[in-house]
C-alpha cells in the first residue's frame, strides 16, 4: 500500500468514526455499568432497549463491563475513593454495600425514582441498600428462601413432602429420612446440611425467628434471644435430632456439596430462590425428576413464612455527569421495578421478582422440567405470606465475615454455646469500632 | 549545545542511568511511592482522599487488640515454616535427580513439574477443592496406601494449613527446581570426576560438593520462600473462595490486611498491619543474610 493511499484510508476511517460518535452523541445518552455477573449486564441492556422503544425522544446507550466479583468491588471502592474512574451505574453485592457507606457515601439517592413503584413491591427488599434514611440501590430479585426437597429420598423413607408445614414436621420427617444405610455407624443420608463457612443457613433461621444482624433502628442485635434460639436450633438439628450435618466443603456452593446433592446424600436444604439455577448448572440432570421447591417450614402460626437472602443492588455513582442523573434514576427504576421488567427478571435471569403483582403472570406460572415438571412459582408465592425483613448497617460485612469464618464453625464443629459464639462475635465487632448495645 | 548534551548522555557513567530511567520511573512511581504512602497511612485515620486525620500510634494499638491478627500471624508463621521444610529439600533432591542424568525423559518431567506455575489459579482452586473433598483423591490415596481414615480437609480448621501447604507444594516445587537447576549447572563437572576417582559415593558427592557449592542458590530460594510464605494470599484466597477457611484456620496476614482494607474499609489499620508484616520479613531476611555470611566478605 502506498503512503498516500494509506493516509487516505486513515483519513476516511477517522471521518467515519468521527461522524458515528457525533450522531450517537446527538441522540442517545451514554450510560456505563459495571457488573460481576454477565447475565446482569445483558438484562440491563435488554431493559435499555425496552426503554428506547417507549422513550424514543430520550434514548439510552447502555454499555456494560463485566469484572470478576472481588475485583469489581475493589475497583469501584478505589475509584470512588480517589474521585475518578467509576462508572455511571454499578452493581453492588449485598455484603459489600455497607463497606461503601463508611466515610463519605458516593452514591446518588433513588428515593424519588422509586416512589411511584413503592406500593407495588415488597418494600423491605430496599432496606439492604439504604443508608441515612435514603434508598441507594435496587436489587435484581427478592431472594426469598424456599426449601428444596429430593422427593425420591423422602418417598423411600415414607415421607410425603406436602405433609411438612412446620419445623416440627420437618424434624419428624428428618428423623425418618436420616439413615445409616451401610451400617458403619454414621448416617449416609441426612435430612439437611448446614453451612459453616457461609451465612445462608443461619441468617434464614435468625431472620425468620425475628432476629438478624441489625434492627430497623440500625442497632446491632446479634445477641438477641431470637438469634440465640436460631443458633441453638441449628445446633440441635445436628446434635439433638441428628438430622443435619455440616455441608461438605463448608457451604452450599462448594463443589463437593453439589456432589452430595447429586449422589442423594442430602434430602433437603433451604436456600434463596436463586439457588434454583444451581441445580441445572451444577448438578446431575437426574435430580430434575425428583427435586421440588416448597415453602419454608414455619415456627409458629402467624409467624414469618420466609425471608430474603443474598442480593445485588444497582446503584448510581456520584461520578456520573450531573446532567444524566435524572435520566439514570428514572431508567434504573424502570429497569428493575416496572411490571414488564419484573417478568423479565424471571424469564431472563430466573430470579423471583420483588413486585407482588407479577406472581400471577402466565410467564411465571410455568411448569419446569428441572423441578419434577411442577410449577415452582405457586410454591414460592405461597411462601411470601409474611416475609421477614432484613436490615443492614455499617458492620454488616464484618458480621458476615465473622459468621463465615469462626462463628458458625464454632457453633457446629466445636459445639460452642450460641450465647458464647454471639458474645465473641460482638466483642470482635467492638474491637473493630462498632457500637454494640448498652 | 546539542552536541554537548549528546556527549554527556554518551558518557560512560551516564549511559547506564539513561537505560535505567524507564525502570526507575516505574519502580519509584508504583513501588516506592505507595510504600511511603502506606507508612504515612498507617498513622492516619484514612477514609477517602478527602477525610484523613493523624492518629499517631492508634492504628498500631488497634492491630494488637484484634484477635484475628494474632491468629493470622501464627498461621502465617506456621505456613512459612511448613513450606520451608518441604519446598527447600524436595525441589533440591528432585533437581539433583533430574540433573544426574539417571532420569529418562528428564525434560518431560521438568515440564510437568513446572506446569503448575503456569496454571490458572482459579482452575487450580476448584480442582484442589475436589482433591481435598471428603471422598476426594487425597483421602482415597491416604486410605488405600497408608490406611489413614478419611479426613475433612476443607471443613476442619486444623487441617487448613496442611491443605494450604499442599497447594503451595504443588505450585512452587517446579519453580524452585528451576532455581536449583541453574545453580547446579554452574558447579564444575571436574569436581565430581575428581571425587569419583577418589572413591566418593553419590551421597558424599552430594553432601561435600553439591550442597556447599549450591549455598548461594539455597540462600536465594530460602529468602524467596520466607518472603513468599509471609506474603501468602492467593492460595487461601482461591481454596476458600475469598475467605480464611473454616474457623479462619487458613487466615493469613495478607488476607487479613486485604479484609481490613476492603471489607472494613479501614485503610489505616490495614496499612499498620502491612508495615508490621514488612518489618517481620525484613528482620528474617537480615538474620538470614547475616547467618549465611552474605554481607560483605563472601563472593
XYZ file of C-alpha atoms in Angstrom:
737
model
C 0.000 0.000 0.000
C 1.390 3.370 -0.954
C 1.822 6.069 1.605
C -0.844 8.321 0.111
C -3.432 5.526 -0.092
C -2.718 4.623 3.476
C -3.226 8.213 4.554
C -6.464 8.368 2.559
C -7.702 5.231 4.302
C -6.725 6.598 7.673
C -8.464 9.874 6.907
C -11.707 8.254 5.788
C -11.695 5.900 8.792
C -11.285 8.826 11.143
C -14.059 10.646 9.372
C -16.463 7.692 9.560
C -15.705 7.014 13.223
C -15.992 10.705 13.989
C -19.373 11.022 12.349
C -20.661 7.913 14.148
C -19.748 9.382 17.506
C -21.272 12.732 16.557
C -24.545 11.075 15.509
C -24.791 8.940 18.637
C -23.905 11.857 20.867
C -26.786 13.783 19.440
C -29.296 11.039 20.049
C -28.558 8.599 22.857
C -27.294 9.280 26.352
C -24.348 7.044 27.178
C -24.543 5.189 30.463
C -21.800 2.874 31.667
C -22.412 -0.032 34.034
C -20.139 -2.399 35.935
C -21.407 -5.867 36.738
C -19.810 -9.015 38.104
C -22.376 -11.361 36.551
C -22.594 -11.156 32.798
C -26.302 -12.000 32.780
C -26.997 -8.894 34.867
C -25.379 -6.760 32.173
C -27.381 -8.431 29.403
C -30.558 -7.955 31.408
C -29.890 -4.237 31.823
C -29.114 -3.892 28.134
C -32.378 -5.610 27.317
C -34.138 -3.134 29.611
C -32.369 -0.236 27.856
C -33.739 -1.487 24.523
C -37.209 -1.617 26.016
C -36.708 1.923 27.382
C -35.668 3.167 23.944
C -38.826 1.742 22.372
C -41.046 3.534 24.850
C -38.961 6.714 25.081
C -37.655 7.372 21.540
C -37.103 11.022 22.465
C -34.712 10.148 25.309
C -32.763 7.090 24.168
C -30.093 5.464 26.268
C -26.933 3.789 25.080
C -26.063 1.404 27.895
C -22.681 -0.285 27.806
C -21.634 -2.710 30.480
C -18.383 -4.225 31.576
C -18.164 -7.494 33.462
C -15.394 -7.679 36.050
C -14.745 -10.511 38.476
C -16.704 -10.193 41.765
C -13.961 -9.194 44.209
C -12.042 -7.134 41.715
C -15.116 -5.218 40.602
C -15.967 -4.167 44.151
C -12.351 -3.290 44.929
C -12.035 -1.272 41.729
C -15.277 0.534 42.469
C -14.191 1.297 46.019
C -10.814 2.548 44.830
C -12.219 4.707 42.042
C -14.822 6.254 44.343
C -12.093 6.849 46.898
C -9.836 8.735 44.506
C -12.713 10.503 42.759
C -12.238 9.288 39.207
C -12.678 6.203 37.070
C -16.022 4.939 38.382
C -18.863 4.024 36.009
C -22.255 5.770 35.972
C -24.050 2.692 37.301
C -22.656 -0.249 39.220
C -23.812 -3.497 40.769
C -23.005 -3.767 44.459
C -23.492 -7.079 46.210
C -25.459 -7.040 49.467
C -22.483 -8.000 51.659
C -20.361 -5.282 50.050
C -22.835 -2.417 50.161
C -22.174 -1.356 53.747
C -18.460 -1.005 53.058
C -19.352 1.845 50.707
C -21.372 3.589 53.404
C -18.343 4.066 55.646
C -16.860 7.509 55.298
C -18.326 9.649 52.545
C -21.118 7.933 50.586
C -20.549 8.248 46.844
C -23.941 7.029 45.617
C -26.927 9.068 44.365
C -30.228 8.604 46.284
C -33.032 6.887 44.368
C -35.962 7.752 46.653
C -37.892 9.861 44.140
C -37.359 7.407 41.310
C -38.585 4.518 43.447
C -41.584 6.418 44.870
C -44.086 5.626 42.042
C -43.450 1.898 42.470
C -43.222 1.696 46.237
C -46.711 0.269 46.796
C -46.217 -2.464 44.186
C -43.083 -4.024 45.618
C -42.074 -5.887 48.744
C -40.598 -2.756 50.197
C -38.339 -4.336 52.746
C -36.220 -5.521 49.808
C -34.920 -1.952 49.590
C -33.628 -1.954 53.168
C -30.275 -3.652 52.497
C -29.281 -0.860 50.097
C -30.334 2.001 52.297
C -28.379 4.379 54.493
C -29.274 7.527 56.436
C -32.934 7.045 55.503
C -32.344 7.011 51.745
C -32.507 4.196 49.187
C -29.366 3.911 47.077
C -29.750 0.614 45.243
C -32.370 -1.593 43.602
C -31.982 -5.354 43.650
C -32.373 -7.874 40.841
C -34.524 -10.208 42.871
C -36.415 -10.864 46.042
C -34.273 -13.841 47.022
C -36.957 -15.435 49.164
C -35.915 -18.574 50.997
C -37.513 -21.827 49.879
C -36.947 -25.464 50.775
C -35.523 -27.757 48.117
C -36.515 -31.394 48.602
C -35.338 -34.560 46.891
C -38.652 -36.434 46.749
C -37.014 -39.745 45.841
C -35.215 -39.832 49.207
C -38.311 -38.663 51.085
C -40.558 -41.234 49.427
C -38.091 -44.028 50.066
C -38.316 -43.114 53.760
C -42.091 -42.953 53.602
C -42.392 -39.173 53.879
C -44.889 -37.157 51.849
C -43.278 -33.822 51.063
C -46.613 -31.997 51.322
C -47.108 -33.158 54.884
C -44.297 -30.870 56.078
C -45.626 -27.473 57.239
C -43.888 -26.677 60.489
C -40.319 -27.172 61.658
C -41.634 -29.885 63.976
C -42.957 -31.740 60.915
C -39.594 -31.178 59.277
C -37.674 -32.644 62.212
C -40.009 -35.652 62.407
C -39.612 -36.252 58.671
C -35.874 -35.756 59.027
C -35.599 -38.469 61.608
C -37.296 -40.864 59.207
C -35.053 -39.807 56.333
C -31.667 -39.681 58.067
C -30.319 -43.207 57.826
C -27.176 -45.219 58.162
C -27.621 -47.427 55.113
C -24.270 -49.225 55.178
C -24.208 -49.795 58.933
C -20.859 -48.098 59.645
C -22.266 -46.040 62.492
C -22.638 -42.711 60.688
C -25.654 -41.761 58.580
C -25.205 -41.857 54.817
C -28.308 -39.820 54.101
C -29.058 -36.665 56.067
C -32.239 -34.634 56.007
C -30.257 -31.447 55.504
C -26.865 -29.770 55.531
C -25.851 -26.570 57.291
C -23.360 -24.028 56.071
C -20.359 -23.470 58.329
C -18.451 -21.110 56.008
C -21.381 -19.160 54.625
C -24.332 -17.331 56.085
C -27.484 -18.580 54.377
C -28.480 -21.481 56.679
C -28.043 -19.308 59.753
C -29.398 -15.963 58.515
C -32.625 -17.586 57.264
C -33.395 -19.039 60.697
C -32.293 -15.914 62.567
C -34.482 -13.642 60.432
C -37.479 -15.987 60.415
C -37.335 -16.129 64.204
C -37.384 -12.324 64.313
C -33.664 -11.780 64.849
C -30.944 -10.846 62.376
C -27.860 -8.678 62.342
C -29.427 -5.209 62.639
C -32.875 -3.991 63.665
C -34.923 -1.352 61.891
C -33.347 1.334 64.102
C -29.884 0.421 62.855
C -28.661 -1.206 66.048
C -26.655 -4.408 66.090
C -28.840 -7.119 67.639
C -26.560 -10.133 67.351
C -27.066 -11.342 70.932
C -30.867 -11.073 70.814
C -32.813 -14.017 72.290
C -34.187 -14.726 68.796
C -30.686 -15.184 67.408
C -29.649 -17.360 70.329
C -32.722 -19.510 69.699
C -31.967 -19.724 65.974
C -28.377 -20.842 66.501
C -29.490 -23.270 69.204
C -31.973 -24.698 66.711
C -29.164 -25.221 64.176
C -27.022 -26.960 66.747
C -29.978 -29.114 67.793
C -30.623 -30.189 64.207
C -27.122 -31.669 64.231
C -26.659 -32.986 67.779
C -30.107 -33.242 69.374
C -32.198 -34.512 66.453
C -29.301 -35.883 64.427
C -30.833 -34.927 61.076
C -28.285 -32.404 59.801
C -24.577 -32.318 59.054
C -22.123 -29.565 58.185
C -22.205 -29.076 54.405
C -19.328 -30.732 52.594
C -16.777 -28.091 51.767
C -18.418 -25.848 54.363
C -21.068 -24.238 52.181
C -23.851 -24.801 49.720
C -21.752 -23.515 46.826
C -18.863 -25.934 47.376
C -18.265 -28.361 44.507
C -18.220 -31.271 46.962
C -21.601 -30.212 48.327
C -23.047 -30.338 44.807
C -21.715 -33.892 44.644
C -23.532 -34.719 47.903
C -26.818 -33.448 46.486
C -26.311 -35.273 43.212
C -25.466 -38.523 44.970
C -28.571 -38.260 47.147
C -26.771 -37.843 50.467
C -28.714 -34.728 51.405
C -32.518 -34.912 51.229
C -33.329 -31.211 51.507
C -31.894 -27.780 52.120
C -33.108 -24.221 52.490
C -31.610 -21.599 50.225
C -32.923 -18.490 48.442
C -34.961 -18.893 45.264
C -31.959 -18.075 43.063
C -30.373 -21.337 44.164
C -32.812 -22.982 41.698
C -30.372 -22.113 38.906
C -27.644 -24.156 40.641
C -29.481 -27.424 40.039
C -29.331 -27.497 36.224
C -25.995 -25.630 36.224
C -24.009 -27.579 38.815
C -25.733 -30.874 39.449
C -26.697 -34.033 37.642
C -29.741 -33.889 35.365
C -31.030 -36.982 37.211
C -32.077 -34.677 40.046
C -34.511 -32.880 37.726
C -37.065 -35.660 38.035
C -37.056 -35.755 41.851
C -36.253 -32.220 43.050
C -39.128 -29.972 44.123
C -39.493 -26.497 45.607
C -41.700 -25.945 48.653
C -42.306 -23.045 51.062
C -40.134 -22.888 54.155
C -41.478 -24.696 57.223
C -42.797 -22.238 59.822
C -42.005 -21.965 63.512
C -45.494 -20.886 64.580
C -48.823 -19.989 63.014
C -48.865 -16.311 62.117
C -45.061 -16.117 62.239
C -42.744 -15.295 59.374
C -43.130 -17.604 56.381
C -39.834 -16.800 54.717
C -37.123 -14.172 54.495
C -34.670 -12.894 51.916
C -31.131 -13.967 51.223
C -28.308 -12.559 49.157
C -28.799 -9.932 46.519
C -27.168 -7.377 44.320
C -28.291 -3.782 44.117
C -27.612 -1.488 41.190
C -26.500 1.980 42.272
C -25.708 5.302 40.602
C -22.295 6.674 41.490
C -21.581 10.330 42.124
C -19.115 10.360 39.247
C -21.963 10.383 36.726
C -22.307 13.557 34.665
C -24.843 15.666 36.662
C -26.923 16.208 33.529
C -27.512 12.464 33.302
C -28.616 11.847 36.885
C -32.370 12.300 36.399
C -32.409 10.049 33.354
C -30.287 7.385 35.059
C -32.564 7.371 38.120
C -35.683 7.041 36.033
C -34.155 4.324 33.878
C -32.907 2.318 36.860
C -36.353 2.248 38.441
C -37.855 1.398 35.055
C -35.376 -1.442 34.526
C -35.943 -3.036 37.910
C -39.405 -2.096 39.151
C -41.852 -1.966 36.222
C -44.204 -4.900 35.669
C -42.536 -5.956 32.407
C -39.084 -5.711 33.972
C -40.150 -7.964 36.816
C -41.464 -10.548 34.371
C -38.075 -10.358 32.647
C -36.315 -10.860 35.973
C -37.793 -14.326 35.877
C -37.714 -15.037 32.110
C -34.217 -13.586 31.515
C -32.486 -14.239 34.824
C -34.521 -16.926 36.568
C -34.978 -14.760 39.669
C -38.044 -14.241 41.867
C -39.349 -10.709 41.251
C -39.883 -8.211 44.049
C -43.216 -6.955 42.650
C -46.100 -8.842 44.189
C -48.485 -8.478 41.229
C -46.355 -10.368 38.696
C -46.631 -13.626 40.588
C -49.944 -14.245 38.790
C -48.407 -13.643 35.353
C -48.589 -16.650 32.990
C -44.858 -16.206 32.256
C -44.061 -17.144 35.840
C -46.615 -19.893 36.233
C -44.871 -22.373 34.008
C -44.083 -26.000 34.661
C -40.339 -26.655 34.884
C -38.637 -29.867 33.813
C -35.779 -29.132 36.199
C -38.199 -29.359 39.113
C -40.200 -32.514 38.535
C -42.403 -30.809 35.955
C -44.108 -28.762 38.670
C -44.869 -25.040 38.696
C -42.361 -23.793 41.308
C -43.820 -20.292 41.495
C -47.086 -21.447 43.031
C -44.996 -22.690 45.966
C -42.665 -19.693 46.002
C -45.652 -17.355 46.083
C -47.313 -19.398 48.812
C -44.269 -18.730 50.962
C -44.488 -14.949 50.600
C -47.394 -14.502 53.033
C -45.233 -12.911 55.726
C -41.691 -12.063 54.652
C -39.267 -11.311 57.479
C -37.410 -8.086 56.644
C -33.632 -7.905 56.700
C -31.950 -4.736 57.939
C -28.302 -3.984 57.440
C -25.836 -1.463 58.782
C -22.221 -0.327 58.578
C -20.808 -3.527 60.097
C -22.930 -5.928 58.058
C -19.892 -7.070 56.006
C -17.796 -7.688 59.134
C -20.637 -9.647 60.761
C -20.895 -11.788 57.627
C -17.138 -12.390 57.745
C -17.302 -13.448 61.388
C -20.173 -15.840 60.629
C -18.382 -17.201 57.570
C -15.142 -17.841 59.415
C -15.401 -18.542 63.145
C -18.964 -18.159 64.490
C -20.769 -20.939 62.629
C -17.703 -23.133 62.688
C -17.518 -22.857 66.475
C -21.262 -23.487 66.747
C -21.420 -26.587 64.557
C -17.949 -28.141 64.634
C -16.787 -27.105 68.114
C -20.281 -27.294 69.684
C -19.846 -23.969 71.464
C -22.950 -22.496 73.102
C -24.832 -19.966 70.926
C -24.528 -17.314 73.645
C -20.776 -17.770 73.714
C -20.472 -17.647 69.922
C -22.546 -14.474 69.663
C -20.749 -12.800 72.579
C -17.410 -13.485 70.902
C -18.722 -12.001 67.666
C -19.904 -8.876 69.490
C -16.560 -8.497 71.284
C -14.766 -8.689 67.962
C -17.075 -6.115 66.389
C -16.457 -3.828 69.340
C -12.694 -4.154 68.850
C -13.269 -3.043 65.248
C -15.039 0.067 66.477
C -18.684 -0.972 66.194
C -21.195 0.416 68.658
C -22.679 -2.584 70.372
C -25.797 -2.226 72.581
C -25.789 -0.683 76.027
C 24.714 22.800 22.577
C 23.038 19.630 21.239
C 26.439 18.073 20.758
C 27.380 18.679 24.379
C 24.119 17.095 25.580
C 24.803 14.057 23.409
C 28.327 13.966 24.795
C 27.035 13.998 28.337
C 24.471 11.309 27.561
C 27.149 9.174 25.970
C 29.391 9.399 28.968
C 30.266 6.033 30.470
C 28.738 6.914 33.802
C 25.586 8.431 32.362
C 24.602 5.769 29.841
C 23.623 3.149 32.449
C 21.487 5.746 34.194
C 19.723 6.602 30.956
C 18.910 2.947 30.413
C 17.726 2.635 33.979
C 15.355 5.579 33.793
C 12.306 3.667 32.476
C 12.679 1.037 35.194
C 13.412 3.569 37.912
C 10.433 5.702 36.948
C 8.046 2.753 37.183
C 9.755 1.443 40.304
C 9.537 4.741 42.126
C 6.015 5.514 40.950
C 4.433 2.126 41.600
C 6.622 0.686 44.386
C 8.473 3.304 46.393
C 5.752 5.931 46.380
C 2.964 3.546 47.511
C 5.235 2.117 50.215
C 5.910 5.602 51.598
C 2.212 6.377 51.327
C 1.328 3.180 53.182
C 3.655 4.091 56.030
C 2.069 7.543 56.234
C -1.395 5.986 56.028
C -0.609 3.722 58.954
C -0.525 6.802 61.207
C -3.796 8.169 59.859
C -7.488 7.516 60.140
C -7.823 7.119 56.393
C -11.344 7.387 54.988
C -11.048 8.506 51.396
C -8.811 11.164 49.983
C -10.955 13.897 51.417
C -11.123 12.768 55.025
C -7.994 11.721 56.862
C -6.553 12.733 60.181
C -3.394 11.985 62.102
C -3.978 9.498 64.877
C -0.460 8.684 65.973
C 0.029 5.075 67.001
C -3.692 4.300 67.395
C -3.747 2.027 64.351
C -0.842 0.009 65.704
C -2.556 -0.316 69.076
C -5.742 -1.446 67.319
C -3.848 -4.109 65.409
C -2.737 -5.891 68.537
C -6.234 -5.750 70.004
C -7.673 -7.706 67.087
C -7.856 -11.401 67.958
C -7.610 -12.246 64.276
C -4.237 -10.567 63.988
C -2.574 -12.990 66.399
C -4.276 -15.873 64.655
C -3.159 -14.633 61.246
C 0.390 -14.096 62.492
C 0.543 -17.613 63.952
C -1.000 -19.166 60.839
C 1.369 -17.329 58.532
C 4.426 -18.293 60.580
C 3.435 -21.967 60.670
C 2.667 -21.877 56.966
C 6.066 -20.326 56.202
C 7.926 -22.901 58.296
C 5.888 -25.670 56.671
C 6.693 -24.506 53.169
C 10.392 -24.142 54.080
C 10.505 -27.712 55.387
C 9.072 -29.039 52.142
C 9.896 -26.534 49.424
C 13.653 -26.495 50.028
C 14.602 -30.193 50.387
C 12.064 -31.597 47.915
C 12.935 -29.407 44.921
C 16.647 -29.729 45.780
C 16.525 -33.520 45.659
C 14.373 -33.514 42.557
C 16.703 -31.037 40.843
C 19.750 -33.153 41.682
C 17.991 -36.267 40.414
C 16.926 -34.572 37.203
C 20.443 -33.236 36.747
C 22.148 -36.552 37.482
C 21.378 -37.974 34.061
C 19.824 -41.052 35.621
C 16.273 -39.945 34.888
C 14.930 -40.825 31.458
C 12.932 -38.106 29.760
C 14.052 -35.542 32.332
C 12.777 -32.686 30.129
C 9.287 -34.145 30.210
C 9.412 -34.398 33.998
C 10.800 -30.908 34.306
C 7.998 -29.514 32.155
C 5.347 -31.440 34.062
C 6.630 -30.266 37.420
C 6.855 -26.702 36.166
C 3.354 -26.647 34.646
C 1.512 -25.732 37.896
C 3.270 -22.370 37.885
C 1.526 -21.602 34.605
C -1.895 -22.970 35.514
C -4.815 -20.640 36.158
C -5.216 -20.420 39.908
C -8.976 -20.266 39.687
C -8.989 -23.615 37.934
C -6.441 -24.948 40.417
C -8.636 -23.804 43.305
C -11.631 -25.765 42.021
C -9.518 -28.831 41.266
C -7.945 -28.759 44.719
C -11.353 -28.442 46.346
C -12.292 -31.687 44.645
C -8.966 -33.342 45.503
C -9.309 -32.335 49.150
C -13.011 -33.260 49.397
C -14.012 -35.938 51.854
C -14.367 -38.542 49.115
C -11.677 -36.871 47.029
C -8.411 -38.123 45.646
C -6.248 -37.268 48.659
C -8.354 -39.259 51.121
C -8.595 -42.109 48.636
C -4.824 -42.132 48.266
C -4.141 -41.868 52.012
C -6.584 -44.603 52.959
C -5.564 -47.033 50.231
C -1.828 -46.513 50.662
C -1.422 -45.849 54.370
C -4.779 -46.938 55.759
C -5.430 -43.442 57.151
C -9.075 -42.622 57.933
C -10.655 -40.066 55.561
C -10.103 -36.513 56.819
C -12.337 -33.489 56.249
C -9.533 -31.375 54.812
C -11.703 -28.449 53.744
C -14.005 -28.365 56.740
C -11.771 -28.699 59.791
C -9.863 -25.663 60.980
C -6.691 -27.504 61.966
C -6.388 -29.079 58.537
C -6.427 -25.730 56.721
C -2.696 -25.083 56.947
C -1.694 -28.595 55.797
C -4.083 -28.176 52.862
C -2.551 -24.808 52.003
C 0.973 -26.212 52.238
C -0.085 -28.980 49.877
C -1.312 -26.427 47.350
C 1.908 -24.423 47.785
C 3.993 -27.555 47.221
C 2.128 -28.270 44.032
C 2.511 -24.696 42.871
C 6.096 -23.846 43.775
C 8.094 -27.108 43.506
C 8.683 -26.624 39.791
C 9.895 -23.075 40.155
C 12.291 -23.955 42.974
C 13.636 -26.850 40.884
C 14.346 -24.313 38.188
C 16.394 -22.185 40.622
C 18.318 -25.164 41.959
C 18.873 -26.413 38.455
C 20.507 -23.194 37.346
C 22.724 -23.415 40.435
C 23.686 -26.999 39.634
C 24.703 -26.135 36.084
C 27.337 -23.784 37.481
C 29.096 -26.481 39.514
C 32.175 -27.627 37.554
C 31.863 -31.237 36.448
C 35.575 -31.798 37.121
C 34.885 -31.746 40.852
C 32.599 -34.766 40.516
C 35.072 -36.559 38.254
C 37.845 -35.971 40.781
C 35.571 -37.185 43.585
C 34.731 -40.358 41.671
C 38.456 -41.061 41.222
C 38.931 -40.544 44.956
C 36.244 -43.173 45.562
C 33.433 -40.905 46.781
C 29.912 -42.318 46.623
C 26.854 -40.438 45.371
C 25.797 -39.263 48.825
C 29.279 -37.996 49.680
C 29.415 -36.065 46.442
C 26.006 -34.553 47.161
C 26.952 -33.663 50.742
C 30.512 -32.435 50.122
C 30.275 -30.875 46.674
C 26.720 -30.159 45.594
C 25.348 -28.757 48.829
C 28.214 -26.387 49.710
C 28.504 -25.060 46.172
C 24.752 -24.575 45.950
C 24.763 -22.395 49.040
C 24.140 -19.064 47.282
C 21.233 -20.602 45.362
C 19.845 -22.210 48.517
C 20.035 -18.905 50.356
C 18.269 -17.194 47.492
C 15.493 -19.793 47.488
C 15.137 -19.681 51.279
C 14.839 -15.892 51.299
C 12.307 -16.000 48.483
C 10.340 -18.738 50.274
C 10.233 -16.785 53.518
C 9.092 -13.631 51.778
C 6.580 -15.618 49.737
C 5.443 -17.512 52.815
C 4.754 -14.409 54.844
C 3.022 -12.753 51.932
C 0.839 -15.769 51.094
C -2.509 -14.616 49.796
C -3.540 -16.393 46.629
C -3.587 -19.981 47.960
C -6.133 -19.416 50.749
C -7.986 -16.873 48.633
C -8.740 -19.406 45.905
C -9.087 -22.501 48.091
C -11.611 -20.855 50.389
C -13.157 -18.565 47.774
C -12.028 -15.314 49.300
C -12.135 -16.214 52.968
C -9.851 -17.653 55.607
C -11.444 -21.072 55.528
C -13.306 -22.890 58.290
C -12.792 -21.183 61.641
C -10.342 -18.858 59.883
C -7.820 -21.714 60.089
C -6.298 -20.540 56.820
C -6.340 -16.822 57.593
C -3.027 -15.255 56.648
C -1.592 -11.805 57.269
C -2.097 -10.706 53.690
C -5.699 -11.908 53.713
C -6.351 -10.038 56.929
C -4.807 -6.869 55.520
C -6.978 -7.208 52.450
C -10.067 -7.874 54.568
C -9.350 -4.917 56.853
C -8.874 -2.557 53.931
C -11.561 -3.679 51.522
C -14.252 -5.139 53.777
C -13.893 -2.988 56.867
C -12.744 -0.012 54.812
C -10.123 0.636 57.459
C -7.072 1.521 55.414
C -5.163 2.939 58.372
C -5.198 -0.274 60.391
C -4.569 -2.308 57.232
C -1.530 -0.154 56.446
C -0.266 -0.612 60.001
C -0.546 -4.388 59.566
C 1.341 -4.089 56.303
C 4.155 -2.166 57.962
C 4.369 -4.784 60.728
C 4.461 -7.580 58.144
C 7.172 -5.778 56.193
C 9.148 -5.387 59.446
C 8.911 -9.113 60.163
C 10.062 -10.056 56.685
C 12.914 -7.553 56.897
C 14.139 -8.946 60.208
C 14.039 -12.539 58.940
C 15.873 -11.618 55.753
C 18.582 -9.726 57.662
C 19.114 -12.647 60.045
C 19.493 -14.944 57.062
C 21.978 -12.796 55.258
C 23.970 -12.477 58.450
C 23.729 -16.206 59.208
C 24.830 -17.235 55.740
C 27.505 -14.551 55.705
C 26.368 -12.873 52.556
C 27.120 -9.403 53.865
C 30.490 -8.196 52.664
C 33.143 -10.794 52.597
C 31.777 -13.670 50.515
C 31.519 -13.668 46.692
